[in-house]
CSV table of C-alpha atoms in Angstrom, one decimal:
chain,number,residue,atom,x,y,z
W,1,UNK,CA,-18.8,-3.8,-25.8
W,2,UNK,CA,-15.2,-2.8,-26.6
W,3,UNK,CA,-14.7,-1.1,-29.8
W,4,UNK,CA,-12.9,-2.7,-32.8
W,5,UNK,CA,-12.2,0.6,-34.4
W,6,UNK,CA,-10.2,3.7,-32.6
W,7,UNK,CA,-12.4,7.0,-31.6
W,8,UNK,CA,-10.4,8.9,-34.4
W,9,UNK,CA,-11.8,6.4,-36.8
W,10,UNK,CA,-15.2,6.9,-35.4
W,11,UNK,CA,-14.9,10.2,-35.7
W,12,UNK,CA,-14.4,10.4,-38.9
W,13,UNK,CA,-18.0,9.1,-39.6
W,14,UNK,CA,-19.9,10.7,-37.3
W,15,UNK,CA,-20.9,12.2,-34.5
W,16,UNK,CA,-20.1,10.4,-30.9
W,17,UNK,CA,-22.0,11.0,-27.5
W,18,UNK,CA,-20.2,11.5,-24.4
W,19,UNK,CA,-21.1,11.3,-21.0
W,20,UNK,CA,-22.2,13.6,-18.5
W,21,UNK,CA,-20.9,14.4,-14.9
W,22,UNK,CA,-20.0,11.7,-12.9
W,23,UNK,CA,-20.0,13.3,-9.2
W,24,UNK,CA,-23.8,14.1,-9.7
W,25,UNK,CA,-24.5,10.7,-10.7
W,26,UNK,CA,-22.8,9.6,-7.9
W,27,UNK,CA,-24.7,12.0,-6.0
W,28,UNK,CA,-27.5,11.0,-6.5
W,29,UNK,CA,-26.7,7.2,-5.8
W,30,UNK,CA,-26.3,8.4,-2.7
W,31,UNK,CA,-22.2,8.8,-2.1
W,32,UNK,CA,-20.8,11.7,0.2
W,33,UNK,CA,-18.6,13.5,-2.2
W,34,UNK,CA,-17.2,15.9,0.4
W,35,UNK,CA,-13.6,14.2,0.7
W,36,UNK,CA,-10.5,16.4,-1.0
W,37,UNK,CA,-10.3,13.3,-3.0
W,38,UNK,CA,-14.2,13.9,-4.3
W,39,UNK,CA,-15.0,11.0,-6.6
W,40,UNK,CA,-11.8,9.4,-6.5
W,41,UNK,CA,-11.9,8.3,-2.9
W,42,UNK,CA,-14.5,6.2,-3.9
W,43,UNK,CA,-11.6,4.2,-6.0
W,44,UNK,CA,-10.5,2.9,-2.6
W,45,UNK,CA,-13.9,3.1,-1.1
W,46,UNK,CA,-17.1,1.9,-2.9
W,47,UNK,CA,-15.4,1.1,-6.8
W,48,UNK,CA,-19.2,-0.8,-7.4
W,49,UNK,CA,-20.8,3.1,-6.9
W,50,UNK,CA,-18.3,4.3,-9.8
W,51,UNK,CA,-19.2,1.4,-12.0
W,52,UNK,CA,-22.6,2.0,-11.9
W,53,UNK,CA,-22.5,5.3,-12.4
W,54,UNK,CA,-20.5,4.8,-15.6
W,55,UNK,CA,-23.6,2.0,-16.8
W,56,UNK,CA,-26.1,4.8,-16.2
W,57,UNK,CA,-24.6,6.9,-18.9
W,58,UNK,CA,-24.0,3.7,-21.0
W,59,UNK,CA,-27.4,2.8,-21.1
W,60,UNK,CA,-28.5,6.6,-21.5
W,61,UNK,CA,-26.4,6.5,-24.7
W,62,UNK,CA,-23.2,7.6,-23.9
W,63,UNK,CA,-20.8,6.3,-26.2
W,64,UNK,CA,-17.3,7.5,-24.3
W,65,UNK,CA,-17.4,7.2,-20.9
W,66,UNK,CA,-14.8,9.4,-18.8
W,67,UNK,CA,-12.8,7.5,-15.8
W,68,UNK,CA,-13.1,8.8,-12.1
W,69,UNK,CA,-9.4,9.4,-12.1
W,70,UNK,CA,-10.0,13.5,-12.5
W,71,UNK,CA,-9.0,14.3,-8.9
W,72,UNK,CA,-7.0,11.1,-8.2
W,73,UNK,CA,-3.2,11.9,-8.0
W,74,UNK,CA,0.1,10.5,-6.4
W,75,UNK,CA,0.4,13.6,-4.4
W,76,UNK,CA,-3.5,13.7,-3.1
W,77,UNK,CA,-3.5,10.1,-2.5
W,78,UNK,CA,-0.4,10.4,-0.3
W,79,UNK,CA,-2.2,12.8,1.9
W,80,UNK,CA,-5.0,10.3,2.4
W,81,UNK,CA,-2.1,7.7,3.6
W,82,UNK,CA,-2.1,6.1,0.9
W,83,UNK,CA,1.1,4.5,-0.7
W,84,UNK,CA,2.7,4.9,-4.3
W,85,UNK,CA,1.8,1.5,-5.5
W,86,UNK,CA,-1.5,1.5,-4.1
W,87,UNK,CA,-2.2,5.0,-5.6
W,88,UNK,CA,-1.3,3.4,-8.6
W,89,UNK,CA,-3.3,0.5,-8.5
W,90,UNK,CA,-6.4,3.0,-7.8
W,91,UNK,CA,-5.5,4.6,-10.9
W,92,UNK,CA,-5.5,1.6,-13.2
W,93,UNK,CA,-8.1,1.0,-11.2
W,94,UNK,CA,-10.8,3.9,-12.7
W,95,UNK,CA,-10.1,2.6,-16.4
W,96,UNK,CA,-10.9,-1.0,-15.2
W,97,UNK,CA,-14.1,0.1,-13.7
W,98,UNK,CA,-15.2,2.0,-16.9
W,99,UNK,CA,-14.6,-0.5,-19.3
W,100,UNK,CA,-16.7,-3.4,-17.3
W,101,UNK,CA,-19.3,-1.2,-17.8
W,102,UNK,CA,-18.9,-0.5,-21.4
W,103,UNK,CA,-18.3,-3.9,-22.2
W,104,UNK,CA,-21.8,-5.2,-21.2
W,105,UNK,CA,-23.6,-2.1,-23.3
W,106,UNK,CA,-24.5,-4.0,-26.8
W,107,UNK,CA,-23.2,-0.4,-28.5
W,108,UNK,CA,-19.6,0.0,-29.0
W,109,UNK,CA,-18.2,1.9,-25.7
W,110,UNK,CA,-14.5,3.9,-25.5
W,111,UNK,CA,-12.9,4.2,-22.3
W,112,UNK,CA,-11.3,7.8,-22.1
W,113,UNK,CA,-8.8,8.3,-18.6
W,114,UNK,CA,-9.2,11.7,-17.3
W,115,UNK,CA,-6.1,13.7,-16.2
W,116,UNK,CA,-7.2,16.4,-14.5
W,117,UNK,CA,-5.4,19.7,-14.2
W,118,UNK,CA,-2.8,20.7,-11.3
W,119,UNK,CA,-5.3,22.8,-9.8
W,120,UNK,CA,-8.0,19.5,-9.3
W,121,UNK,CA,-5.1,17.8,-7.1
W,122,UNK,CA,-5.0,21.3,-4.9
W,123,UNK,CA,-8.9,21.1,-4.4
W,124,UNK,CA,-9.2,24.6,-3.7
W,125,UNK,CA,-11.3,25.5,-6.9
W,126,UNK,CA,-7.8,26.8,-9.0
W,127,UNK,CA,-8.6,24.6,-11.9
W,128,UNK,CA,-10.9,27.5,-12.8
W,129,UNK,CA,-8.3,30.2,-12.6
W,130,UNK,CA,-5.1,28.8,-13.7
W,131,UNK,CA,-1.7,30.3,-13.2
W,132,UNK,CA,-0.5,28.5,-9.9
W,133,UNK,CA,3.1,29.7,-10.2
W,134,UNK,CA,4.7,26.8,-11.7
W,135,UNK,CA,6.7,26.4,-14.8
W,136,UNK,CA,6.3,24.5,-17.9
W,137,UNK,CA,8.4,21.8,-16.5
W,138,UNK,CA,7.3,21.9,-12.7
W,139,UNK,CA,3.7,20.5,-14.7
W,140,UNK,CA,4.8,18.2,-17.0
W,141,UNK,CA,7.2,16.3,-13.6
W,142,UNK,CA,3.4,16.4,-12.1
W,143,UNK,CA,1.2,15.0,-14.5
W,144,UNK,CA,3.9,12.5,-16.4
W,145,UNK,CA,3.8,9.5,-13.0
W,146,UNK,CA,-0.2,9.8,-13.7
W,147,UNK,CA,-0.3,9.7,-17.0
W,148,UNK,CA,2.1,6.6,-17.5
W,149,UNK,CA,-0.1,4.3,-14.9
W,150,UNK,CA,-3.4,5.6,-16.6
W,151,UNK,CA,-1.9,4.7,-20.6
W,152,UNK,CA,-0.8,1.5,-18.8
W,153,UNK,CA,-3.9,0.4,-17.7
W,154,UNK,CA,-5.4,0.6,-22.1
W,155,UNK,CA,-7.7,3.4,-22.3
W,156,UNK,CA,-8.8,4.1,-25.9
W,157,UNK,CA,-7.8,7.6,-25.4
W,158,UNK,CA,-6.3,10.0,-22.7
W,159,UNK,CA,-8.9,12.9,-21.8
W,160,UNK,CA,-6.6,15.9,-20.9
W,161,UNK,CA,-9.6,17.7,-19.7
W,162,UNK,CA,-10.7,21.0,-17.9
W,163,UNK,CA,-7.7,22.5,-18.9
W,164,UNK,CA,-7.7,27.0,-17.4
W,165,UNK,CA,-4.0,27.7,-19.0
W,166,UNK,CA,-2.1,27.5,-21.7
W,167,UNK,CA,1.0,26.7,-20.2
W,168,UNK,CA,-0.5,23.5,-18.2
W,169,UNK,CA,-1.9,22.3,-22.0
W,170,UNK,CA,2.1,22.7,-23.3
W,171,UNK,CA,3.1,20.8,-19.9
W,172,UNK,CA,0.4,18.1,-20.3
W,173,UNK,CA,1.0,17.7,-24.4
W,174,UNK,CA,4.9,17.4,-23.1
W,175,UNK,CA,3.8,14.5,-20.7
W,176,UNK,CA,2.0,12.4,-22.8
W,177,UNK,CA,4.0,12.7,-25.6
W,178,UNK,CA,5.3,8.5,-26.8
W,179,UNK,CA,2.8,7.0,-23.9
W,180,UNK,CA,1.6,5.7,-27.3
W,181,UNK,CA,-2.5,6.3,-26.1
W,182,UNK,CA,-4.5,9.2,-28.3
W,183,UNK,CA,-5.5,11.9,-26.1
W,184,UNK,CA,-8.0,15.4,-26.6
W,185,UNK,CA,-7.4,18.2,-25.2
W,186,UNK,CA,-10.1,20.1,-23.9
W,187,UNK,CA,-9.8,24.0,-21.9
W,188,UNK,CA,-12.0,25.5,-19.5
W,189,UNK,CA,-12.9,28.5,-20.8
W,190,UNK,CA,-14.4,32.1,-20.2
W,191,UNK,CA,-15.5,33.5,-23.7
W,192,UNK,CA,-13.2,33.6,-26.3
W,193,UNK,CA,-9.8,33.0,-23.3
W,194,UNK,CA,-8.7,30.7,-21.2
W,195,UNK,CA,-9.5,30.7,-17.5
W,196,UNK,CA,-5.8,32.1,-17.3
W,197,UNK,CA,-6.8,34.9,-19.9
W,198,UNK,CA,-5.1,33.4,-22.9
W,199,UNK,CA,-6.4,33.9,-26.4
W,200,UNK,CA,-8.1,30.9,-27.1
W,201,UNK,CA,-6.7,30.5,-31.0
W,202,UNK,CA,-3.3,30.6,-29.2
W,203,UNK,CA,-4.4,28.2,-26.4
W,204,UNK,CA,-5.6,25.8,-29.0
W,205,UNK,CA,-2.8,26.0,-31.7
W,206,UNK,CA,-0.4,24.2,-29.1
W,207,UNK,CA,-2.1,21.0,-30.8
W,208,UNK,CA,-2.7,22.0,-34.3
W,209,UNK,CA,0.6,19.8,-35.3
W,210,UNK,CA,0.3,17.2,-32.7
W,211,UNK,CA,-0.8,13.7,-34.3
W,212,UNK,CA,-1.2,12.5,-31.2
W,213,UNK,CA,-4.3,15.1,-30.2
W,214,UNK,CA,-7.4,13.4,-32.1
W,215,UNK,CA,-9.5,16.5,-30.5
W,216,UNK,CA,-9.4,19.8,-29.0
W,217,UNK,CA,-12.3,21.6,-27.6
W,218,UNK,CA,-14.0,22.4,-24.3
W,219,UNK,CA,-15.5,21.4,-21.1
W,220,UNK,CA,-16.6,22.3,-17.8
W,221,UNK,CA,-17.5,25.8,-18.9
W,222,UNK,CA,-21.3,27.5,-19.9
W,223,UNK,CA,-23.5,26.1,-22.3
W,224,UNK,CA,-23.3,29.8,-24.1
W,225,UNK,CA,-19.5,29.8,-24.2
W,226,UNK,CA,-19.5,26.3,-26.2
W,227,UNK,CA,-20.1,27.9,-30.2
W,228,UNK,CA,-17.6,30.0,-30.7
W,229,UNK,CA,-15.4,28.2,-28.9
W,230,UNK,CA,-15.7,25.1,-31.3
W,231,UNK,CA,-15.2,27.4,-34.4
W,232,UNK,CA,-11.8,28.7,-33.3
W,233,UNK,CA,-10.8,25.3,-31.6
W,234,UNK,CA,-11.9,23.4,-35.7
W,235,UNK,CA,-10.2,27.1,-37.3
W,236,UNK,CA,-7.2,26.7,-35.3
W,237,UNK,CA,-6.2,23.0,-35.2
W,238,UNK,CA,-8.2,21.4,-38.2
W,239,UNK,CA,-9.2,18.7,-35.9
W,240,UNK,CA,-12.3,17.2,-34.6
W,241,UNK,CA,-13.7,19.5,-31.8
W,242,UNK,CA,-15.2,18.1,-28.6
W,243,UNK,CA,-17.6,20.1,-26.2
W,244,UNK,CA,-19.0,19.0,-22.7
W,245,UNK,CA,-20.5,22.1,-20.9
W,246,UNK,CA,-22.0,22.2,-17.7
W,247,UNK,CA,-25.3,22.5,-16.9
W,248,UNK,CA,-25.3,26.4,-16.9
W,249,UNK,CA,-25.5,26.5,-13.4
W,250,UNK,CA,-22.8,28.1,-11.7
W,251,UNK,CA,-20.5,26.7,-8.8
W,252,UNK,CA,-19.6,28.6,-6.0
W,253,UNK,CA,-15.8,27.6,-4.7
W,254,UNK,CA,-16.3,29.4,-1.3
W,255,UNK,CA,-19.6,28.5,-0.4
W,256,UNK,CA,-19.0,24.9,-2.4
W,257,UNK,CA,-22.8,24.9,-4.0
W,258,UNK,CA,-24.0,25.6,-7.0
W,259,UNK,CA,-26.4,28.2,-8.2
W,260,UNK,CA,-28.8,29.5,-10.9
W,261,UNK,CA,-30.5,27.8,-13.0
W,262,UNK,CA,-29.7,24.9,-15.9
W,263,UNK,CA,-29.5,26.2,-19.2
W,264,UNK,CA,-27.8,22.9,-21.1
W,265,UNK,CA,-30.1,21.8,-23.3
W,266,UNK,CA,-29.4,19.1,-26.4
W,267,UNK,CA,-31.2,21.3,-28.9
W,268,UNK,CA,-28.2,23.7,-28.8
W,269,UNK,CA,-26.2,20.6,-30.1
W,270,UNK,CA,-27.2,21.4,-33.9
W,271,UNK,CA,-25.4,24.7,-33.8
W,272,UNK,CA,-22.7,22.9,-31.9
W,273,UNK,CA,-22.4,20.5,-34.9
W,274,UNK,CA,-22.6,23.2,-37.1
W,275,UNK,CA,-19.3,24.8,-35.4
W,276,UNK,CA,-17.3,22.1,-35.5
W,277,UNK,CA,-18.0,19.5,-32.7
W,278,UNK,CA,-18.5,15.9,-33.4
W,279,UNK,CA,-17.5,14.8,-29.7
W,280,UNK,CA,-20.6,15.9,-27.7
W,281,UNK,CA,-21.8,15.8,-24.2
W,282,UNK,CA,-21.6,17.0,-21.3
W,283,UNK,CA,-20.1,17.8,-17.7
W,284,UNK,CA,-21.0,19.3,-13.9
W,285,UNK,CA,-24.6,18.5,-13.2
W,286,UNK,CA,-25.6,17.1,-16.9
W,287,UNK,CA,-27.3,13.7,-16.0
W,288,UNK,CA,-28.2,10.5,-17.8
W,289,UNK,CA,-31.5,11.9,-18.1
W,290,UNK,CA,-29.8,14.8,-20.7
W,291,UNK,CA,-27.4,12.3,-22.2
W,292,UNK,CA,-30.3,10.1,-23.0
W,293,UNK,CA,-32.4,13.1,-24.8
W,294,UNK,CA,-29.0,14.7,-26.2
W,295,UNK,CA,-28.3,10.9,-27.9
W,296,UNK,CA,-32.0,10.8,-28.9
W,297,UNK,CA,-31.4,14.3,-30.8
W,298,UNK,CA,-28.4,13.4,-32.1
W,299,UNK,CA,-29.3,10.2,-33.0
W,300,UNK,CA,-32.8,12.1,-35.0
């Protein structure tokens, strides 16, 4: 159902479960994923595939359930032939989808739009590095069309997710600055930096003073990276901390496979809470099957 109450509010009582990846879920409903466009093609294509998906984390538990707009943007829907207004109505499109599926869940369900970073729309695996030779400004022209059609469409809160640099968090924080929608903001990481190599208590002061930001934290990265990341994130900003890892497996741009073995596991989420993190799920290959036993733990 949708919430009467806003995430921060929630928040502030206790701890909220997230969903997990929504390409493996779609994956393994059978959907070819192999399009630039990955999951958001299937905005255009099969929208009932992304709905379900998004009930099979709501009935594993998930609380928050991310839109499929990640990879969907102006420019990458243009190279599929596809219009401005159309793009657009694809857009509003992934927050409609996620919030028919929350609202027949019994439990309270937010709808958090997903703004990708720059590096998602170039598809070439640059999200994880960062540092694509564009300014502040050249960022915050590219994200600010998206993020206006996606606060248009009433999320309960923008998702400014997998996040490699600094500078792209300034850009993005610039964007969606009086869309009047709550966002988090949430890095890829490597240790205690950025993808891009920035000091993470730097990376995440850029939101310490921001009302706006009702998290800060981190996603897509290794299940191992996730503890002291929270601490400085909660040290740094004084906010709520939100952590979705991957599986532990790790992804291989060239080859385009994954590799290793899955080390996400929700017992880890005690020492998680312990560091800061009341937002809690997870990301790349983390299934409703571990959203279900990370809400069960959670939940014990």
């Amino acid at each position: 159902m949708k919430p009467d109450r806003s995430l921060a509010a929630a928040l502030a009582e206790d701890v909220v479960v997230l969903d997990g990846g929504l390409s493996n879920q779609l994956e393994a409903q059978g959907c070819d994923l192999s399009d630039a466009l990955w999951s958001a093609r299937l905005l255009a294509d099969a929208p009932e595939q992304i709905e379900a998906a998004h009930a099979a984390y709501a009935r594993a538990g998930a609380q928050v359930l991310i839109t499929s707009s990640y990879q969907a943007t102006f420019e990458g829907f243009a190279r599929r032939g596809t219009g401005r207004e159309e793009a657009a109505r694809l857009l509003a499109r992934s927050v409609e989808l996620a919030r028919a599926a929350g609202e027949r869940s019994e439990r309270e369900i937010w709808v958090a739009a997903s703004v990708g970073p720059y590096g998602a729309m170039l598809a070439d695996g640059s999200e994880y590095r960062g540092r694509y030779g564009l300014s502040v400004a050249e960022l915050e022209r590219f994200h600010r069309p998206r993020v206006e059609v996606l606060a248009g469409a009433g999320p309960d809160v923008l998702a400014l997710e997998t996040v490699p640099d600094a500078d792209e968090a300034e850009a993005l924080l610039r964007a969606v600055a009086g869309c009047g929608v709550p966002v988090w903001l949430s890095y890829t990481v490597d240790g205690r930096h950025t993808r891009a190599g920035q000091r993470l208590e730097d990376a995440f002061g850029l939101a310490a003073g921001v009302d706006q930001v009702v998290a800060v934290g981190v996603n897509c990265c290794d299940p191992a990276d996730v503890g002291p990341a929270a601490e400085i994130a909660a040290a740094a900003t004084g906010k709520p901390v939100v952590v979705y890892p991957n599986s532990g497996e790790q992804w291989d741009a060239g080859a385009r496979s994954w590799h290793g073995g899955a080390t996400f596991a929700p017992t880890t989420t005690a020492a998680w809470r312990t560091a800061g993190a009341c937002l809690i799920g997870g990301c790349c290959r983390v299934g409703p099957d571990a959203i279900a036993a990370l809400a069960a733990t959670l939940e014990g």
